[in-house]
Amino acid sequence: MFKLRVEKGADAGAVHDIPPEGLSVGRSSKNDLVFPDELLSRRHCRLWIEDGSLFIADLATVNGTQVNGSNITDSAALAPGDVVTIGATRFSVSDADGAFPPSAAEPAPPPPQLAPIVFSAPPAEPAPASAAPQPEPAAPPPEPAAPPPAPEPAAPPPEPAAPVDLGLRAAPAAAPSRGAAAPARTSRTIVNAVLLAVAVVLLAAAAKLLLSSRGPAPVSPVPERPPEPPLQFSYLKLRGTADNVFRYEMDLSADGFLTVSVDDLSQNRHLRKTAEEPLSEDARADLARAFEQNNFATLRNAYVGRPRRNEHAVTRVSALLSGRARTVAVENFPEPDDFRLLCEHLETFGLTELGLWAAAYSREELVARAEQELERARRLHAERDIRRGHLFEAVRAFRAAAANLETLDPKPELYDEAVRLAADSARELQETVDRLNADADIAANTRDWNAAADALRELLETVPDRADDRYRAAFRKLREIEARMGGK
């Protein structure tokens, strides 16, 4: 069986089998192999086996598919060791026996060779062949009289290369024939050394005095570790029988938006809904804890069994958690307890977060519930000046009324009214929040701390939900203002 090994990407090091019927690769959970890579298309490429050879095809993607660094326009055959790059993900392919030969990726460059350092004088130019070597002239006699001029040699004799003096050895003693010149040079050397030492001491003292006058040297900040990527996941549950097909899919994107899709043929319900705002940090943290508490990282990659008669069941969860991506799939097999509890938690969260719990009620019950929520929302909106939090509650009630009617087909006229009033109330609420934030900023810039604190307290009453990002931001600003007020 052919295999592929992820060399680079969130799932680096993972090895995946390529079944005889092939597999599809992409970002969507509908693929056989899912990589949470934002540079990938939802359906990026497809691998298949034909006549014992492995082939790959690009599915008309934006960023393309590369084999050994070259883009493929349609399809290409893969040889063992070939490297395929899609987006920020790179994987290599094995041979038909599942063995991975050396990949065709670029070889690592050899380590640099350092040339030896030779401290030697440059070699003298060679003397002409006709010149005879001359002996080194003898030291002059101590008498001041100049020696008689010696005949000029035909060419300077070649001298052997001598090591360069780096000043680390003591100077050679002067010849005794120099008389009083040697003690004089020694004295000057000692004086120069003493003067140099004094200069170094004075320079160090001046530098210390200068640094002390400027205060302690600034400490370089320790570079912060890059934050881990936020939780992302894709959850799919598919149940097929001879009488019905039920499909539930939920995706949490990198930017925090939650999308839920429900298809129930027996009830003739088809629902697609994406959250209007990204999930808060607390909500993502709660979901991440659910993955950890249910031991998602220790589950097997696949649990596969034989399908029952006229029934097919698939449950798959792909997640990017703590910077590492993995997929767990259960197909026609009893779900492990940890996996089952995790799936139940995800379903409950999605239905509650997006208001899709309404799918459990009949049409008559849903219309009655929507009328009650709409009447309550109108009352809260009319009393929004009596209590600041009423406008916030009115927005929630309008949205709840629309959510009750969202799964109905055809939808009653009440649905359009609920959607319109929810949008108008949400816009009015956001304008109030923006005005209060502006009032607080203007007061803070003029150091009117009391006015800034009053505007922020009013904002907290306008958005009374502690899980709302607008509440959290205003609360942090109020703490800073109160700290300044206490320091006056």
PDB file of C-alpha atoms in Angstrom, residues 28 60 67 88 90 109 138 143 153 159 234 241 264 266 279 283 291 316 330 343 349 357 373 393 427 439-440 462:
ATOM      1  CA  SER A  28     -12.863  20.834   4.103  1.00  0.00           C
ATOM      2  CA  ALA A  60      -8.262  23.770 -10.085  1.00  0.00           C
ATOM      3  CA  VAL A  67       5.626  18.084  -7.247  1.00  0.00           C
ATOM      4  CA  ALA A  88       2.088  25.423   3.722  1.00  0.00           C
ATOM      5  CA  ARG A  90       4.518  19.296   2.342  1.00  0.00           C
ATOM      6  CA  PRO A 109      24.162  22.050   2.008  1.00  0.00           C
ATOM      7  CA  ALA A 138      77.748  41.110   9.887  1.00  0.00           C
ATOM      8  CA  GLU A 143      82.921  52.366  16.848  1.00  0.00           C
ATOM      9  CA  PRO A 153      74.955  42.944  -4.701  1.00  0.00           C
ATOM     10  CA  GLU A 159      64.798  35.483   2.939  1.00  0.00           C
ATOM     11  CA  SER A 234     -14.249  20.346  12.086  1.00  0.00           C
ATOM     12  CA  THR A 241     -30.299   4.177   6.455  1.00  0.00           C
ATOM     13  CA  ASP A 264     -32.410  15.720   7.871  1.00  0.00           C
ATOM     14  CA  SER A 266     -37.014  12.600   6.877  1.00  0.00           C
ATOM     15  CA  LEU A 279     -16.440  33.207  19.637  1.00  0.00           C
ATOM     16  CA  ALA A 283     -15.742  30.098  24.785  1.00  0.00           C
ATOM     17  CA  PHE A 291     -10.792  18.233  23.964  1.00  0.00           C
ATOM     18  CA  ARG A 316     -15.019  12.327  12.368  1.00  0.00           C
ATOM     19  CA  VAL A 330     -15.004   6.254  13.769  1.00  0.00           C
ATOM     20  CA  CYS A 343     -18.973  14.755  20.294  1.00  0.00           C
ATOM     21  CA  PHE A 349     -22.348  23.790  22.230  1.00  0.00           C
ATOM     22  CA  TRP A 357     -32.108  23.681  19.461  1.00  0.00           C
ATOM     23  CA  GLU A 373     -40.280  35.965  22.134  1.00  0.00           C
ATOM     24  CA  GLU A 393     -32.035  41.922  26.125  1.00  0.00           C
ATOM     25  CA  ARG A 427     -27.263  48.461  15.189  1.00  0.00           C
ATOM     26  CA  ASP A 439     -17.035  59.861  25.730  1.00  0.00           C
ATOM     27  CA  ALA A 440     -14.718  57.836  27.971  1.00  0.00           C
ATOM     28  CA  THR A 462     -25.790  48.809  28.607  1.00  0.00           C
TER      29      THR A 462
END
